[in-house]
PDB file of C-alpha atoms in Angstrom:
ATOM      1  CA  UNK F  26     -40.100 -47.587  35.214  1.00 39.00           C
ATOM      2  CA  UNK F  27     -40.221 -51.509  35.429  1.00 42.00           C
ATOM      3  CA  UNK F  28     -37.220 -53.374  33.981  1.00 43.00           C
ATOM      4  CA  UNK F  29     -37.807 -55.082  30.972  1.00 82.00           C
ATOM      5  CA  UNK F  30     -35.680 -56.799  28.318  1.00 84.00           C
ATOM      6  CA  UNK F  31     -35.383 -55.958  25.011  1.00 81.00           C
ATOM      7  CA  UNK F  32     -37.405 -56.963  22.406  1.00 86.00           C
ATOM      8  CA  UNK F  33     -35.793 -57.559  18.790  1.00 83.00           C
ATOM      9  CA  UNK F  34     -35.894 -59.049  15.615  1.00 87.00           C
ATOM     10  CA  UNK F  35     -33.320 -60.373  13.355  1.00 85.00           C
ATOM     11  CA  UNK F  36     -31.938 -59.421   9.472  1.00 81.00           C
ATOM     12  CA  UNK F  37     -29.491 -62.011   8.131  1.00 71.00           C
ATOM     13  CA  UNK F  38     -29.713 -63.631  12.113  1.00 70.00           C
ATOM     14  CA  UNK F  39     -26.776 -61.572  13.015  1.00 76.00           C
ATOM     15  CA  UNK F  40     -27.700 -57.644  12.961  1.00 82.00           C
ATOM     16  CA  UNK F  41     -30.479 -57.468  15.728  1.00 81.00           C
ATOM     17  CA  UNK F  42     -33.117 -54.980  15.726  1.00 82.00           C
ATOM     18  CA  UNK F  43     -35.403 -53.184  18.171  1.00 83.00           C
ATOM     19  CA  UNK F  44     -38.698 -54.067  17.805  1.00 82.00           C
ATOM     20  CA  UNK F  45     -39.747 -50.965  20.125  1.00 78.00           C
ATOM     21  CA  UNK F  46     -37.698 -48.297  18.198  1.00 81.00           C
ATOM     22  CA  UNK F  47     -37.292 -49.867  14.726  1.00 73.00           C
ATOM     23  CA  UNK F  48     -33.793 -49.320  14.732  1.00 76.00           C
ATOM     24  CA  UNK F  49     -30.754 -51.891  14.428  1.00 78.00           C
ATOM     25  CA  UNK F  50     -28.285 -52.135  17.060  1.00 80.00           C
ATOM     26  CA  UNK F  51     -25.341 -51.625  14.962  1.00 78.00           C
ATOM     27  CA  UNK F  52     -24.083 -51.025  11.490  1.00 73.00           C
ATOM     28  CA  UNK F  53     -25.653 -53.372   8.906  1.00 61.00           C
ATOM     29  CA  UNK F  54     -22.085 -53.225   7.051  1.00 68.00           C
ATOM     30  CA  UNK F  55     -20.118 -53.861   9.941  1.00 78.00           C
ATOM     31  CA  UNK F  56     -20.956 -53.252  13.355  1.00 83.00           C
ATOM     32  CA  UNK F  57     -17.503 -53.514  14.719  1.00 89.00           C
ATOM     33  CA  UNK F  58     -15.748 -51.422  12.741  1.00 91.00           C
ATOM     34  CA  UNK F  59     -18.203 -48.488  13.203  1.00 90.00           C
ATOM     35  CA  UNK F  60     -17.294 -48.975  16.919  1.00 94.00           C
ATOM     36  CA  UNK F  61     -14.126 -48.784  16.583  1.00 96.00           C
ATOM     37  CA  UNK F  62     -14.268 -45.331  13.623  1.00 96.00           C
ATOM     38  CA  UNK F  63     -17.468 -43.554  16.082  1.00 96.00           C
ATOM     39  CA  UNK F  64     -16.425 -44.483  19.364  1.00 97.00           C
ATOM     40  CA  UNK F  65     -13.058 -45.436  19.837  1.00 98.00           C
ATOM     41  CA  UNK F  66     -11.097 -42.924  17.572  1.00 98.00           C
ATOM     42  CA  UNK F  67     -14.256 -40.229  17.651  1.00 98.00           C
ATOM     43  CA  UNK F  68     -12.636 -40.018  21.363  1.00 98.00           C
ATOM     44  CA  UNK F  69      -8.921 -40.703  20.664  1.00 98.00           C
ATOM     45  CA  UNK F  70      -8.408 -44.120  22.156  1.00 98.00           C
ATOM     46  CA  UNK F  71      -7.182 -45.862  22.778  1.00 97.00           C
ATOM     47  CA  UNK F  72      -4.352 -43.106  22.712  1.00 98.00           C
ATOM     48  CA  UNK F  73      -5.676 -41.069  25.659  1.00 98.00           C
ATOM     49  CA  UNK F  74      -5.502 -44.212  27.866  1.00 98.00           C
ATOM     50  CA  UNK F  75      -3.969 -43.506  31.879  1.00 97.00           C
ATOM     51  CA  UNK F  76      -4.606 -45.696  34.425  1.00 96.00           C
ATOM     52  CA  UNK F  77      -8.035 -45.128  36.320  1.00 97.00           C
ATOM     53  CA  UNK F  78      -9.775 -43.882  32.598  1.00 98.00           C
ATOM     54  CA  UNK F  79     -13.390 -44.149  32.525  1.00 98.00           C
ATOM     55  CA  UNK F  80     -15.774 -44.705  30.193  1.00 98.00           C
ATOM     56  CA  UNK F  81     -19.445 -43.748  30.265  1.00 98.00           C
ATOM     57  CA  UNK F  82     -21.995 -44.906  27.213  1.00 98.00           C
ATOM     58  CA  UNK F  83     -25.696 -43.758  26.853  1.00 97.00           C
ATOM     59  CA  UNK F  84     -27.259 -47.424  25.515  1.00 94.00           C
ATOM     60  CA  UNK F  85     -25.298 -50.651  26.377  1.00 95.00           C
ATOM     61  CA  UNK F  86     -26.830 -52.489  23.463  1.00 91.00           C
ATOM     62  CA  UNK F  87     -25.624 -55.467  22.511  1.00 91.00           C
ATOM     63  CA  UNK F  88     -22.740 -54.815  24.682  1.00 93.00           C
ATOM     64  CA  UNK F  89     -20.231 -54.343  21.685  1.00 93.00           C
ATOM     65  CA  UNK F  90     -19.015 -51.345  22.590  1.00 95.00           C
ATOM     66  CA  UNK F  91     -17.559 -52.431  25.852  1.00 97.00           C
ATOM     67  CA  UNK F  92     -16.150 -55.413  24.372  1.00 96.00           C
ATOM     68  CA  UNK F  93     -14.516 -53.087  21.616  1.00 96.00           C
ATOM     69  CA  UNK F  94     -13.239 -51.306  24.459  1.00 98.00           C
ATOM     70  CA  UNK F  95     -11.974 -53.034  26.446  1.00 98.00           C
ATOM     71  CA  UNK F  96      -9.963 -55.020  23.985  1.00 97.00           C
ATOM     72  CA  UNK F  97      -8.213 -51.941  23.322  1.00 97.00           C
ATOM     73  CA  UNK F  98      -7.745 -51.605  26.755  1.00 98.00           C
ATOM     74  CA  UNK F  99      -5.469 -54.916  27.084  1.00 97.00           C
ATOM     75  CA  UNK F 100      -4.114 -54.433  24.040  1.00 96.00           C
ATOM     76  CA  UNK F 101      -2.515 -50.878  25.349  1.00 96.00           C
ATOM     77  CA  UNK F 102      -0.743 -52.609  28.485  1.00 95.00           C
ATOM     78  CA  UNK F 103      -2.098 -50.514  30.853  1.00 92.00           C
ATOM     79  CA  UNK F 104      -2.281 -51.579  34.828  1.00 90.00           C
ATOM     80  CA  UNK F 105      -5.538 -51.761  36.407  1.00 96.00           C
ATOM     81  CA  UNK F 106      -8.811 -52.313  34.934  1.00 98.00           C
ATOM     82  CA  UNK F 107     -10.943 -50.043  32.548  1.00 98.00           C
ATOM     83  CA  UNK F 108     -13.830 -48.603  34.215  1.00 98.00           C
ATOM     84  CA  UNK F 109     -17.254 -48.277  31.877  1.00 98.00           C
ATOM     85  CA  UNK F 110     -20.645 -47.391  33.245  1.00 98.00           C
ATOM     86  CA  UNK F 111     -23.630 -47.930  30.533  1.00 98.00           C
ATOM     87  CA  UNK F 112     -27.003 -46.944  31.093  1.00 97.00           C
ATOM     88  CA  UNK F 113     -29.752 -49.248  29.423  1.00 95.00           C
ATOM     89  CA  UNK F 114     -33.527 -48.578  29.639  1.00 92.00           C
ATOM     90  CA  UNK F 115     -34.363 -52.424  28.214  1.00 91.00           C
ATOM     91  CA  UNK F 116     -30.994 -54.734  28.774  1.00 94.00           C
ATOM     92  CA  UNK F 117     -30.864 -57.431  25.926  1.00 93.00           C
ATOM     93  CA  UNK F 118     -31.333 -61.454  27.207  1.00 92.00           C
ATOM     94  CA  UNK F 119     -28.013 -62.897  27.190  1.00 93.00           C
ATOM     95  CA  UNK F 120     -29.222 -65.781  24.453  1.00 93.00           C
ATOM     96  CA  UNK F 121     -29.399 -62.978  22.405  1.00 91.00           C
ATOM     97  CA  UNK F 122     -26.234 -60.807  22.965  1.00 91.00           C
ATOM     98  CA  UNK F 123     -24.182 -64.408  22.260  1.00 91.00           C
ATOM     99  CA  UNK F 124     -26.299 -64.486  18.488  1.00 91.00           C
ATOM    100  CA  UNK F 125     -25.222 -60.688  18.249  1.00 88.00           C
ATOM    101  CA  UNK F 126     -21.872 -61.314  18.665  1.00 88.00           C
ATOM    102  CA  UNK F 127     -21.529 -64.619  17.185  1.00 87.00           C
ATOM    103  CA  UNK F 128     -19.975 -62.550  14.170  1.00 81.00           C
ATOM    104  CA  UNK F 129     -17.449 -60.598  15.933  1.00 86.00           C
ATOM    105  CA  UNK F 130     -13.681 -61.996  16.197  1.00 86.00           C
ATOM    106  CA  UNK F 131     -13.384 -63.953  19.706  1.00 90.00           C
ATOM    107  CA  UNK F 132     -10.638 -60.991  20.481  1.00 91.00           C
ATOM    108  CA  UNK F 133      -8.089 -63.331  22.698  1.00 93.00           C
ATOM    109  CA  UNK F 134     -11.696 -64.633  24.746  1.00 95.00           C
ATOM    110  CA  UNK F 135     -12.958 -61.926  25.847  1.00 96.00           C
ATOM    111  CA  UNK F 136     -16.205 -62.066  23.773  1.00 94.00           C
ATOM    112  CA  UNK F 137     -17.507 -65.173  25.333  1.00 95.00           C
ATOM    113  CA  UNK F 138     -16.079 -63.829  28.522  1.00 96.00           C
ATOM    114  CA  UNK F 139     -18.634 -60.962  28.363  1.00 95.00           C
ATOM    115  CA  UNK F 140     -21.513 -63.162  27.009  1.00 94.00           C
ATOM    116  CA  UNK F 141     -20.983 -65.803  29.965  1.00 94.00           C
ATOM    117  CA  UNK F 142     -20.930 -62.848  32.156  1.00 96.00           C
ATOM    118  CA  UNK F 143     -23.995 -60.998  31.122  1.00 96.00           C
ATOM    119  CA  UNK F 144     -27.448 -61.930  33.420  1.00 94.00           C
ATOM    120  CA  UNK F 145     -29.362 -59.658  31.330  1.00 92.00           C
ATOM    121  CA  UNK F 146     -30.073 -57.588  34.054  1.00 90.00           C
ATOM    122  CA  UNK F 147     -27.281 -54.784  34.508  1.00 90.00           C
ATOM    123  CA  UNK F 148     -25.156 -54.684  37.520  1.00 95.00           C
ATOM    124  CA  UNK F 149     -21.523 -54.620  37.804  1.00 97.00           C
ATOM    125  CA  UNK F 150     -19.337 -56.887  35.772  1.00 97.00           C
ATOM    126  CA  UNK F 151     -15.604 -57.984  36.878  1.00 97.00           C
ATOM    127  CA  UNK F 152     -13.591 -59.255  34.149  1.00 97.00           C
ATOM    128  CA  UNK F 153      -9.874 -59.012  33.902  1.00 97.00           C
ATOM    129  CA  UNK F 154      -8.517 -55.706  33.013  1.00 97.00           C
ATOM    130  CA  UNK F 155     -12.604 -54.375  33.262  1.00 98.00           C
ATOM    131  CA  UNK F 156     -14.929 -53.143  36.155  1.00 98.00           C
ATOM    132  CA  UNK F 157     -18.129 -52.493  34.054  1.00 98.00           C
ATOM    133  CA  UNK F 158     -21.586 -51.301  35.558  1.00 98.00           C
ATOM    134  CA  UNK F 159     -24.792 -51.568  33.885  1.00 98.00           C
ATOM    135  CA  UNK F 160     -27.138 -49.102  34.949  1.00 97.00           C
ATOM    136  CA  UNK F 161     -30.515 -50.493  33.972  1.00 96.00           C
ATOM    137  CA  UNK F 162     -33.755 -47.999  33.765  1.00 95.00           C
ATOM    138  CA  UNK F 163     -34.596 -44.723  32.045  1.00 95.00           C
ATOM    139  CA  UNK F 164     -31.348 -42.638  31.557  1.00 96.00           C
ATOM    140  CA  UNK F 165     -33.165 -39.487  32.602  1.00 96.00           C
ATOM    141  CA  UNK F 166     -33.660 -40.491  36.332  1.00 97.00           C
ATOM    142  CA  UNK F 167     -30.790 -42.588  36.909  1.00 97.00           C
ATOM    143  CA  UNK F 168     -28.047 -40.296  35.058  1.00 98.00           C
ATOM    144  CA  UNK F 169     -28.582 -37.304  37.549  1.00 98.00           C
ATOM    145  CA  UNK F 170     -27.865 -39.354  40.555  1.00 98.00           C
ATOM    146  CA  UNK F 171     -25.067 -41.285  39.210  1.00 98.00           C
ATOM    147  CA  UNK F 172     -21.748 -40.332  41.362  1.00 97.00           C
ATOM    148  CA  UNK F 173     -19.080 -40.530  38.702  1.00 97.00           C
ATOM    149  CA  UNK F 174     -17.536 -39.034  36.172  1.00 98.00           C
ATOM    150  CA  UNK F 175     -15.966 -39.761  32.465  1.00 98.00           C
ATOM    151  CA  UNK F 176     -13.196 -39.382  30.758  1.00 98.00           C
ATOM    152  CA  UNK F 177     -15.391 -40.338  27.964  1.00 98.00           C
ATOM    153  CA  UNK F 178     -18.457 -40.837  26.674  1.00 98.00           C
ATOM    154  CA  UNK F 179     -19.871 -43.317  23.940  1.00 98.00           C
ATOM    155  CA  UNK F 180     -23.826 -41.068  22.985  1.00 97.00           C
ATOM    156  CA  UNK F 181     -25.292 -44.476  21.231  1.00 91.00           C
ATOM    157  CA  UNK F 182     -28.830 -44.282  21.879  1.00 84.00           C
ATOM    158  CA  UNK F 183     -31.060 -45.309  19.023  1.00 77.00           C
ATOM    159  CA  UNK F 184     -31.872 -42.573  16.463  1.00 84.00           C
ATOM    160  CA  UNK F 185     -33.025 -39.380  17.798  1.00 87.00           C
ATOM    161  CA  UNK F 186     -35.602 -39.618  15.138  1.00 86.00           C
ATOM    162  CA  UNK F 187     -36.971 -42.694  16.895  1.00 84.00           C
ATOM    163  CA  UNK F 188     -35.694 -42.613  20.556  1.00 86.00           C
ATOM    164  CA  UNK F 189     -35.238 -38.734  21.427  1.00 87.00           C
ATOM    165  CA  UNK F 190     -35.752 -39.115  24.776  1.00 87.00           C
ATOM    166  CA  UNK F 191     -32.398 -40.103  24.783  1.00 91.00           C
ATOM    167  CA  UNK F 192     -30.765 -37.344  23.361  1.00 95.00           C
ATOM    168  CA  UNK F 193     -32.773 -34.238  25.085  1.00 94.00           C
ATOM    169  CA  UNK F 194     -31.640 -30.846  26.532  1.00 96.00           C
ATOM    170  CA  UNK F 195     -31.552 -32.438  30.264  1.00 96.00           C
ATOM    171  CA  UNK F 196     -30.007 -35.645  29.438  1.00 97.00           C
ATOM    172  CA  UNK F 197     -27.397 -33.947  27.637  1.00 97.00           C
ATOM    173  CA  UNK F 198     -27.103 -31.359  30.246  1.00 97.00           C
ATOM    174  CA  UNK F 199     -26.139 -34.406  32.808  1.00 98.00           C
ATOM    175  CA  UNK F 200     -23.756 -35.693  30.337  1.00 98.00           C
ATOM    176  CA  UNK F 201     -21.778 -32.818  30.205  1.00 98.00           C
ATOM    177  CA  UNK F 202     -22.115 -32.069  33.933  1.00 98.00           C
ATOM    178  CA  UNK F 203     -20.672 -36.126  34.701  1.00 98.00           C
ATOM    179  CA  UNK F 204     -17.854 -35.345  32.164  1.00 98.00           C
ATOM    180  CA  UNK F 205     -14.128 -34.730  33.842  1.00 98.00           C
ATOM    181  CA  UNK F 206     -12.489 -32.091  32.321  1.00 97.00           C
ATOM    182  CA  UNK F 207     -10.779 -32.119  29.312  1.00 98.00           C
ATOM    183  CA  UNK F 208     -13.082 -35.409  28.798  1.00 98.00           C
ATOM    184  CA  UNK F 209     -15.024 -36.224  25.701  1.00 98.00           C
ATOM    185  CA  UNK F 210     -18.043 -37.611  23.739  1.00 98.00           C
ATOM    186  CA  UNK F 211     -18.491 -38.724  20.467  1.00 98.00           C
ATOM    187  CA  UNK F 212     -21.567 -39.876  18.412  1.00 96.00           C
ATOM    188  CA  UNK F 213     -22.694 -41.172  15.378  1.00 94.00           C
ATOM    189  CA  UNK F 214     -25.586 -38.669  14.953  1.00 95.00           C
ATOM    190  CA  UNK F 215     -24.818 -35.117  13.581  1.00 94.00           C
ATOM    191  CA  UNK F 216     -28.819 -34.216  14.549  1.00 94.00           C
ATOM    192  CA  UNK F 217     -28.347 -30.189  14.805  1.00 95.00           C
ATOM    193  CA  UNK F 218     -30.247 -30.208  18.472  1.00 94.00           C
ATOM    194  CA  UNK F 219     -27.461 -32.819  19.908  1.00 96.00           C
ATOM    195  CA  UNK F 220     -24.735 -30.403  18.820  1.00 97.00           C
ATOM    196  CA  UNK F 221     -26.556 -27.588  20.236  1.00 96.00           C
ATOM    197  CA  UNK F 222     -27.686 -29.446  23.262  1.00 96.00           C
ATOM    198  CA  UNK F 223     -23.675 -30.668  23.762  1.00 97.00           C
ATOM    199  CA  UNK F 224     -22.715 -26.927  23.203  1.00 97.00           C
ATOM    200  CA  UNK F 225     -24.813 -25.555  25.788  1.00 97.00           C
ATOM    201  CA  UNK F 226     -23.655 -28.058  28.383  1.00 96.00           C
ATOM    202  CA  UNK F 227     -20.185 -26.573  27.529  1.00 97.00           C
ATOM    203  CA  UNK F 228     -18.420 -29.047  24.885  1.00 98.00           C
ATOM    204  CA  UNK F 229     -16.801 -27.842  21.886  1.00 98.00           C
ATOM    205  CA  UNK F 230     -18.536 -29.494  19.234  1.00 98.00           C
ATOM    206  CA  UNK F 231     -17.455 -30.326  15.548  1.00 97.00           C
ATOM    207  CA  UNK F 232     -19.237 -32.176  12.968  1.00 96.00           C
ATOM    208  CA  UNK F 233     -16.690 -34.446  11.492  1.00 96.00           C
ATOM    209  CA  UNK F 234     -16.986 -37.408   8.404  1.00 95.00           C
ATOM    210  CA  UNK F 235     -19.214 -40.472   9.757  1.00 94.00           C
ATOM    211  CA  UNK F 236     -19.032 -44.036   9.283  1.00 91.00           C
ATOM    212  CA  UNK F 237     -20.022 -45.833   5.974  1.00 84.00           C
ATOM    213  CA  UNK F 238     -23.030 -44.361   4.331  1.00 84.00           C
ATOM    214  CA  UNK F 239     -23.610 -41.093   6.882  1.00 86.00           C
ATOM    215  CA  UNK F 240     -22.104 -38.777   6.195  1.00 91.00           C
ATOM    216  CA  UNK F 241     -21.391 -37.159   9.207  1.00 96.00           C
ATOM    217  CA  UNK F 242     -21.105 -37.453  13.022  1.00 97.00           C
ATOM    218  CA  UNK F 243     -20.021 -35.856  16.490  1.00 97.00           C
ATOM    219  CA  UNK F 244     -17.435 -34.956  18.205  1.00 98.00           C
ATOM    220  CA  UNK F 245     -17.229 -33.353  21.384  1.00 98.00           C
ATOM    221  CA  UNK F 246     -14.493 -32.099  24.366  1.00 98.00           C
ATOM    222  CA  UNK F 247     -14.517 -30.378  26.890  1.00 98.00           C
ATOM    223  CA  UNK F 248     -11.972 -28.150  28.065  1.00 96.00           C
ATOM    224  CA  UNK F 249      -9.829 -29.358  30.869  1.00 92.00           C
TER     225      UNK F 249
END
């Protein structure tokens, strides 16, 4: 599949939205904090942070789940950098990533850090405290062949209603199979055939209160 960047319009000119999946990036009420409620403590962290800890995300976005992050990375004191893999089908121009995140706090630098960074075309990323890779093309071929392993996982693909090839049997299969033990995922979506797709790759799965107006999302662990 070629690379291509994403293509996205605006509401108020700070919540971006995919023009191929009709779906915004992030939470129209606040796309930071539903980071920090879905992703960060859906996977207990920054609490379960060690040295070495690895974090894998279906769907690098806007980016503001790294950011988010690794923030709470420096902000736990630990030694060595944060490792984060995303995988991104269409990787967003870096014009538009610095609009996107124009409304965020500046968190010590690191935002702009990240948005000077970003190419727009994947690769890896060196920042202090962060060695982030951005795996660009469809998550279904380049998932299977990816060496690593998480300790966990950020599932933020668009909708499953709108992007389900994203969130299928397989792909789901290879998240659980690049998961360390006693690692973990966590997702926004509470779609019955993600839970059941999560179980059968061997998580224990829970439906737990979501963010703001849904009312419920995923967790998932697997047993160490």
């Amino acid at each position: 599949m070629p690379d291509q960047n994403a293509q996205i319009t605006w509401r108020a000119g700070q919540v971006p939205v995919s023009t191929q999946f009709d779906d915004p990036y992030f939470s129209l009420e606040d796309g930071a904090a539903e980071t920090a409620y879905v992703f960060l403590a859906g996977n207990d962290l920054p609490e379960r942070f060690r040295p070495g800890f690895h974090i894998a995300e279906l769907g690098f976005g806007t980016g503001l789940n790294l950011l988010l992050a690794w923030d709470a990375w420096m902000r736990a004191g630990h030694d060595g950098p944060l490792h984060f893999t995303s995988f991104e089908a269409y990787p967003m121009r870096p014009e538009d990533m610095a609009q996107a995140h124009a409304a965020f706090p500046a968190l010590d630098g690191r935002r702009d850090a990240l948005t000077a960074a970003w190419a727009g075309a994947g690769g890896v990323l060196e920042l202090p405290g962060l060695r982030a890779e951005i795996i660009i093309g469809d998550a279904r071929e380049t998932l299977p062949v990816w060496q690593g392993q998480a300790d966990a996982w950020f599932l933020d693909g668009f909708s499953p209603a709108k992007n389900p090839e994203l969130w299928g049997d397989d792909l789901m299969a290879e998240v659980a199979r690049h998961t360390a033990p006693g690692g973990s995922a966590a997702t926004y979506t509470a779609a019955g055939f993600v839970r059941r797709a999560l179980t059968a790759g061997g998580f224990e799965v829970s439906r737990i209160p979501g963010y703001g107006r849904k009312r419920h999302m995923t967790r998932a662990r697997m047993p160490a």
